[in-house]
Coordinates of C-alpha atoms in Angstrom, one line a residue:
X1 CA -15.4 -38.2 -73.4
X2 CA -15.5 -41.7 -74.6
X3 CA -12.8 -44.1 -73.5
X4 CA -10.8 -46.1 -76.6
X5 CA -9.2 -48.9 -76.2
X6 CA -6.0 -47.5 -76.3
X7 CA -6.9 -44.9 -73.2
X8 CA -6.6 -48.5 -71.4
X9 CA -3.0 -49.1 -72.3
X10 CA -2.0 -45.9 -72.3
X11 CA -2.9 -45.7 -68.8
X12 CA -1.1 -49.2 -67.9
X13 CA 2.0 -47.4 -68.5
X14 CA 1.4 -44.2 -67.5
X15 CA 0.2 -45.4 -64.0
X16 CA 3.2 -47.3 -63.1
X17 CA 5.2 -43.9 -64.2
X18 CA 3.1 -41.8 -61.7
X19 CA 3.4 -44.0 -58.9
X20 CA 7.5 -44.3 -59.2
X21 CA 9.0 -42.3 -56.6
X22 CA 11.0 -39.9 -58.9
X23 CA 8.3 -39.1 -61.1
X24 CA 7.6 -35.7 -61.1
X25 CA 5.5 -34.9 -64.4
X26 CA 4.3 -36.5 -67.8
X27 CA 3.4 -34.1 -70.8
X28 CA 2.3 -34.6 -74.3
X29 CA 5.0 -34.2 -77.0
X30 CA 2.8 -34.0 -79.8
X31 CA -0.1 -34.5 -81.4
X32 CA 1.3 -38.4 -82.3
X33 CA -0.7 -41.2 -80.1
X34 CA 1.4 -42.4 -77.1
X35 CA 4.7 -39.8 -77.3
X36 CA 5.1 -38.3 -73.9
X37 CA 7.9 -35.8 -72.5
X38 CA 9.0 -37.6 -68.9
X39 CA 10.5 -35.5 -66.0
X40 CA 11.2 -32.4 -68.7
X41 CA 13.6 -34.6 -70.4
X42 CA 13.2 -38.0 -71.7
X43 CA 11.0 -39.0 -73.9
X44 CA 8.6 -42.1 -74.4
X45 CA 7.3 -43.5 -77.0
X46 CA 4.1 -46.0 -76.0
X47 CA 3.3 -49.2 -78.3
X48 CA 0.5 -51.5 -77.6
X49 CA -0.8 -55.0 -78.6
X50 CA -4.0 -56.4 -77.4
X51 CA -3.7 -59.8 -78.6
X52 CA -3.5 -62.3 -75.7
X53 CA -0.5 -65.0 -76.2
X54 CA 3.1 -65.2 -75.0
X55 CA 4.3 -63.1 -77.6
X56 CA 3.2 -59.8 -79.1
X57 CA 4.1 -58.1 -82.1
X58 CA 4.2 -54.4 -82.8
X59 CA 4.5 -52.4 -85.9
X60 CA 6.1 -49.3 -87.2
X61 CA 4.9 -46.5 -89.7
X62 CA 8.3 -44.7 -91.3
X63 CA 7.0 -41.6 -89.8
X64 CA 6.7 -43.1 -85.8
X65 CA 10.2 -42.0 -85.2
X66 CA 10.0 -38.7 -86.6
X67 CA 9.5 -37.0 -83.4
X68 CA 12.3 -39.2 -81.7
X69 CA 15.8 -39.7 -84.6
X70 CA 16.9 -36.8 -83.4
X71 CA 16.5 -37.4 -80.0
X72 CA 20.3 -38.3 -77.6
X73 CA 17.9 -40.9 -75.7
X74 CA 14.4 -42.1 -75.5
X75 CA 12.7 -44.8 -74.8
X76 CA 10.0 -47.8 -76.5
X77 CA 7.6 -48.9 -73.9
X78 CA 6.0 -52.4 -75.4
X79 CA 2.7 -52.9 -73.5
X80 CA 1.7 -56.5 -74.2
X81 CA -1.9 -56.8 -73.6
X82 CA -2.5 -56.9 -70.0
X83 CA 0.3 -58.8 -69.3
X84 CA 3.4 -57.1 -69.2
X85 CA 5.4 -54.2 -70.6
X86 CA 8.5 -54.2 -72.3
X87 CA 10.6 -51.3 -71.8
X88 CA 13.8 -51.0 -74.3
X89 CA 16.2 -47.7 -75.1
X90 CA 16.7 -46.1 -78.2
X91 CA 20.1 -47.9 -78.2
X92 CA 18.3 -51.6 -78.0
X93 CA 15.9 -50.1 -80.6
X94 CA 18.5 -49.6 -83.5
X95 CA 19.8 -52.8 -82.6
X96 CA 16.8 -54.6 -83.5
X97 CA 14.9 -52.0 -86.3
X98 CA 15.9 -49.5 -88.8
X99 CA 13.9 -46.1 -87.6
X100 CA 15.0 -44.5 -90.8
X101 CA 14.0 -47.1 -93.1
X102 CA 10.8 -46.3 -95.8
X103 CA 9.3 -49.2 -95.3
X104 CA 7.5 -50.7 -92.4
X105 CA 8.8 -52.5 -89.5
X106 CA 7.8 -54.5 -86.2
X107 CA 9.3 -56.1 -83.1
X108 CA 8.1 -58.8 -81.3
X109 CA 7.9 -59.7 -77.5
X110 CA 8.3 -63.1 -76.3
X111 CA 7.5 -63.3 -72.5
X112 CA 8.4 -67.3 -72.0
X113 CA 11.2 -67.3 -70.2
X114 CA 10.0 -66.5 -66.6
X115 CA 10.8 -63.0 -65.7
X116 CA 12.4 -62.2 -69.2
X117 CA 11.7 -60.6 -72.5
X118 CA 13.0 -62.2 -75.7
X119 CA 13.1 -59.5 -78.3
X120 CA 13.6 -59.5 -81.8
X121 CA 13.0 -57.1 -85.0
X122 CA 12.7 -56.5 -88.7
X123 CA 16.7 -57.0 -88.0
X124 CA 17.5 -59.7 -86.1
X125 CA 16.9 -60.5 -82.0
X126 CA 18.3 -58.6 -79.1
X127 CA 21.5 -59.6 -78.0
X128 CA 20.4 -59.9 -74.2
X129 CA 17.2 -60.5 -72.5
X130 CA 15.2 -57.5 -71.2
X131 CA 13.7 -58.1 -67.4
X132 CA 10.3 -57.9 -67.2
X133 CA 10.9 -54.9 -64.4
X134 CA 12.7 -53.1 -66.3
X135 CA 9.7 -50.9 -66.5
X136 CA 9.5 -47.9 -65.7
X137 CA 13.0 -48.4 -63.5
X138 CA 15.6 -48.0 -66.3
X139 CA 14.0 -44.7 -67.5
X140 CA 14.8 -43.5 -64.3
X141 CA 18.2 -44.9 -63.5
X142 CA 19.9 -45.8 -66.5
X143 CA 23.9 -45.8 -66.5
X144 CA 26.5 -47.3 -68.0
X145 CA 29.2 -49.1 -66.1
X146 CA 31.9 -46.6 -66.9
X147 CA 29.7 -43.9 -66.1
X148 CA 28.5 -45.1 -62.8
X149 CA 31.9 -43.7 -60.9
X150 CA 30.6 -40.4 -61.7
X151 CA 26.8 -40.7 -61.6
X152 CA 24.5 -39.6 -58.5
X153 CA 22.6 -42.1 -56.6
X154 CA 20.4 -44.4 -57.7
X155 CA 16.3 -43.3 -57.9
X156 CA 17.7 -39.7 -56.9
X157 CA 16.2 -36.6 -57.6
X158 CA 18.3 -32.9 -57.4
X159 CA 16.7 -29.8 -56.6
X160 CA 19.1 -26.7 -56.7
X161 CA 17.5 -23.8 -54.8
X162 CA 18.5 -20.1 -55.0
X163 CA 19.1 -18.9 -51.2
X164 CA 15.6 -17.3 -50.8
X165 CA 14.5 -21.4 -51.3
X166 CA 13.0 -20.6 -55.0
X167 CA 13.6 -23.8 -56.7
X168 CA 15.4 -23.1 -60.2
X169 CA 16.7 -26.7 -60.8
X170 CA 14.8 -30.1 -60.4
X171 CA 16.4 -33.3 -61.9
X172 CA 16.8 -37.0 -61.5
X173 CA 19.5 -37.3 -64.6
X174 CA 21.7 -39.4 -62.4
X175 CA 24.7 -37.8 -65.7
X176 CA 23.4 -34.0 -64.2
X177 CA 26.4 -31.8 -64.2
X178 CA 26.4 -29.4 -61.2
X179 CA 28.9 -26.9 -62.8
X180 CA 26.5 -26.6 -66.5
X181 CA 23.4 -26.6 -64.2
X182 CA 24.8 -23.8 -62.2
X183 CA 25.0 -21.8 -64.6
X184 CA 21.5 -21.3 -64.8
X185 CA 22.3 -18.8 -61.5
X186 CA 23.6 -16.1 -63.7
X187 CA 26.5 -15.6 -61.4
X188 CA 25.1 -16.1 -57.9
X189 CA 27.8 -17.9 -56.3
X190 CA 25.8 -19.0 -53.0
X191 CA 23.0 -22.2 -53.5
X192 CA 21.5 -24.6 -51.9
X193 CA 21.6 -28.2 -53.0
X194 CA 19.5 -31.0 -51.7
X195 CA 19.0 -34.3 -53.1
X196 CA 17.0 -37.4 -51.7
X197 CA 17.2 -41.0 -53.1
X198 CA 14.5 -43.9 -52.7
X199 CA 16.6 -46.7 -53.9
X200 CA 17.7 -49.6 -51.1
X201 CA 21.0 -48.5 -51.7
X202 CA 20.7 -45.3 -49.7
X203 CA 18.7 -46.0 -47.0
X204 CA 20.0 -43.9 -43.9
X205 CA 21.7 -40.0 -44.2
X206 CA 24.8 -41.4 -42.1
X207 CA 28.4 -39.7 -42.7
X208 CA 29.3 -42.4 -45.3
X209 CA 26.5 -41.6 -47.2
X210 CA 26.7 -37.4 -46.8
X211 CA 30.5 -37.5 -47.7
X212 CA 29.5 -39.5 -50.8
X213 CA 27.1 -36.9 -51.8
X214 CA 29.7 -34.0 -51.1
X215 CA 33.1 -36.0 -52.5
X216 CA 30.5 -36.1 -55.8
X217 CA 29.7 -32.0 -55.5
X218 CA 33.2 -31.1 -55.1
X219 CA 34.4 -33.5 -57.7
X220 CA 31.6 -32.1 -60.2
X221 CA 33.0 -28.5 -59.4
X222 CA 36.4 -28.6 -59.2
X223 CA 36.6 -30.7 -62.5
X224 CA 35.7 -27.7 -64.0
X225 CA 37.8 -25.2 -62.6
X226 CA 35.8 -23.8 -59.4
X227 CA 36.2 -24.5 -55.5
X228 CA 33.8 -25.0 -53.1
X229 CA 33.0 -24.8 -49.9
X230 CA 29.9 -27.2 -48.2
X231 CA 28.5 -26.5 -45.2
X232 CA 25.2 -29.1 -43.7
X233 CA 21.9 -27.3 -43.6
X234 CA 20.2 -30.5 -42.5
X235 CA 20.4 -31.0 -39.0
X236 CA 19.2 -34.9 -37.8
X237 CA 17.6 -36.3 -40.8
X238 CA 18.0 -39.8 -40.8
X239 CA 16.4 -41.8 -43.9
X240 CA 17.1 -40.8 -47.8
X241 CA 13.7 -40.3 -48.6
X242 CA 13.6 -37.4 -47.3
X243 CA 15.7 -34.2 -49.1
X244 CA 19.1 -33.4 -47.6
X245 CA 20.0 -29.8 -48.0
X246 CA 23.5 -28.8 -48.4
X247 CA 24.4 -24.6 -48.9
X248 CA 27.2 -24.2 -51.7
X249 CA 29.6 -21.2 -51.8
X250 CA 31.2 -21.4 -55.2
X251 CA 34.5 -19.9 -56.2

């Protein structure tokens, strides 16, 4: 098959994707040029200028969002040449474009001011800089403030195992709620739950750490009415990286 220029920037993005720790697949949406499905549930949409200055402007078809208005979240990854690329939300996207409008419309990338992206659109400029490595890290462990209290940890990845260890669940939505997810179990009442995390953060499984993760499962559960009872599978893991499996009994 013969490569095309955009195979090149594509791949730029896709690469970084693939080599972040919670990765765990990329899949083609449609048949639309640079729409992927990440992890099963976010989607990204993939722009690219080949034009080689400090700042690089994009532009929009009315039909590029098509596949995405309906969309709770996705995200607009901006690759700008080979120089850097510019990852914003969906929410930073309707702050700078109108993805309904009938009329064409672009965004442009300024890369000036040292590890940040000036960004502004057929409506006016971003109210904040974007960091230059934002990408792909924000895909993975976006949050809000207020939502933070309640989130898992940062670059963390769930897996929810019936008791003969058939994975059901797999998820790094750091938002996952164990109660909906478990309902997937069609009412087995025994699980197992592990989780690992690669971020700095989370560096050693000491008791801190494991009665963060299970004050965050019985919070989860109880807020909706069950009780629960944790008991450690794991015997002497030490580092995060590596999956921590709790069994749930669920009441």
């Amino acid at each position: 098959m013969r490569i095309q220029e955009k195979d090149f920037y594509y791949g730029a993005a896709l690469a970084q994707i693939v080599d972040y720790p919670s990765h765990t697949s990329i899949n083609r949406v449609s048949d639309k040029n640079g729409l992927y499905l990440i992890n099963d549930e976010t989607k990204l949409f993939i722009k690219y200028s080949a034009a080689d200055n400090e700042e690089w402007r994009f532009t929009f078809k009315p039909d590029d969002f098509d596949d995405l208005s309906e969309e709770l979240e996705y995200y607009l990854a901006l690759v700008c040449a080979g120089n850097t690329i510019c990852l914003l939300s969906n929410n930073e996207v309707d702050e700078i474009i109108d993805t309904d409008s009938d009329s064409s419309q672009w965004i442009a990338v300024n890369s000036s001011s040292g590890g940040q992206h000036k960004v502004r659109g057929s409506n006016g400029s971003l109210s904040k800089l974007v960091p230059q490595n934002a990408f792909p890290k924000k895909m993975f462990s976006d949050v809000s403030k207020q939502q933070k209290p309640f989130a898992w940890p940062e670059l963390s990845k769930i897996n929810i195992y019936s008791l003969s260890y058939r994975c059901t669940i797999s998820t790094t939505d750091r938002l996952f709620d164990l109660a909906d997810g478990l309902m997937r179990f069609e009412g087995e009442r025994e699980v197992y739950f592990g989780l690992v995390s690669y971020s700095h953060l989370w560096e050693d499984w000491d008791e801190e750490n494991l009665r963060k993760i299970e004050n965050r499962i019985t919070y989860d559960l109880e807020s909706d009415g069950y009780s629960v009872d944790i008991e450690r599978i794991t015997k002497g893991l030490k580092y995060c990286s590596t999956e921590f499996i709790w069994q749930l009994s669920i009441t």
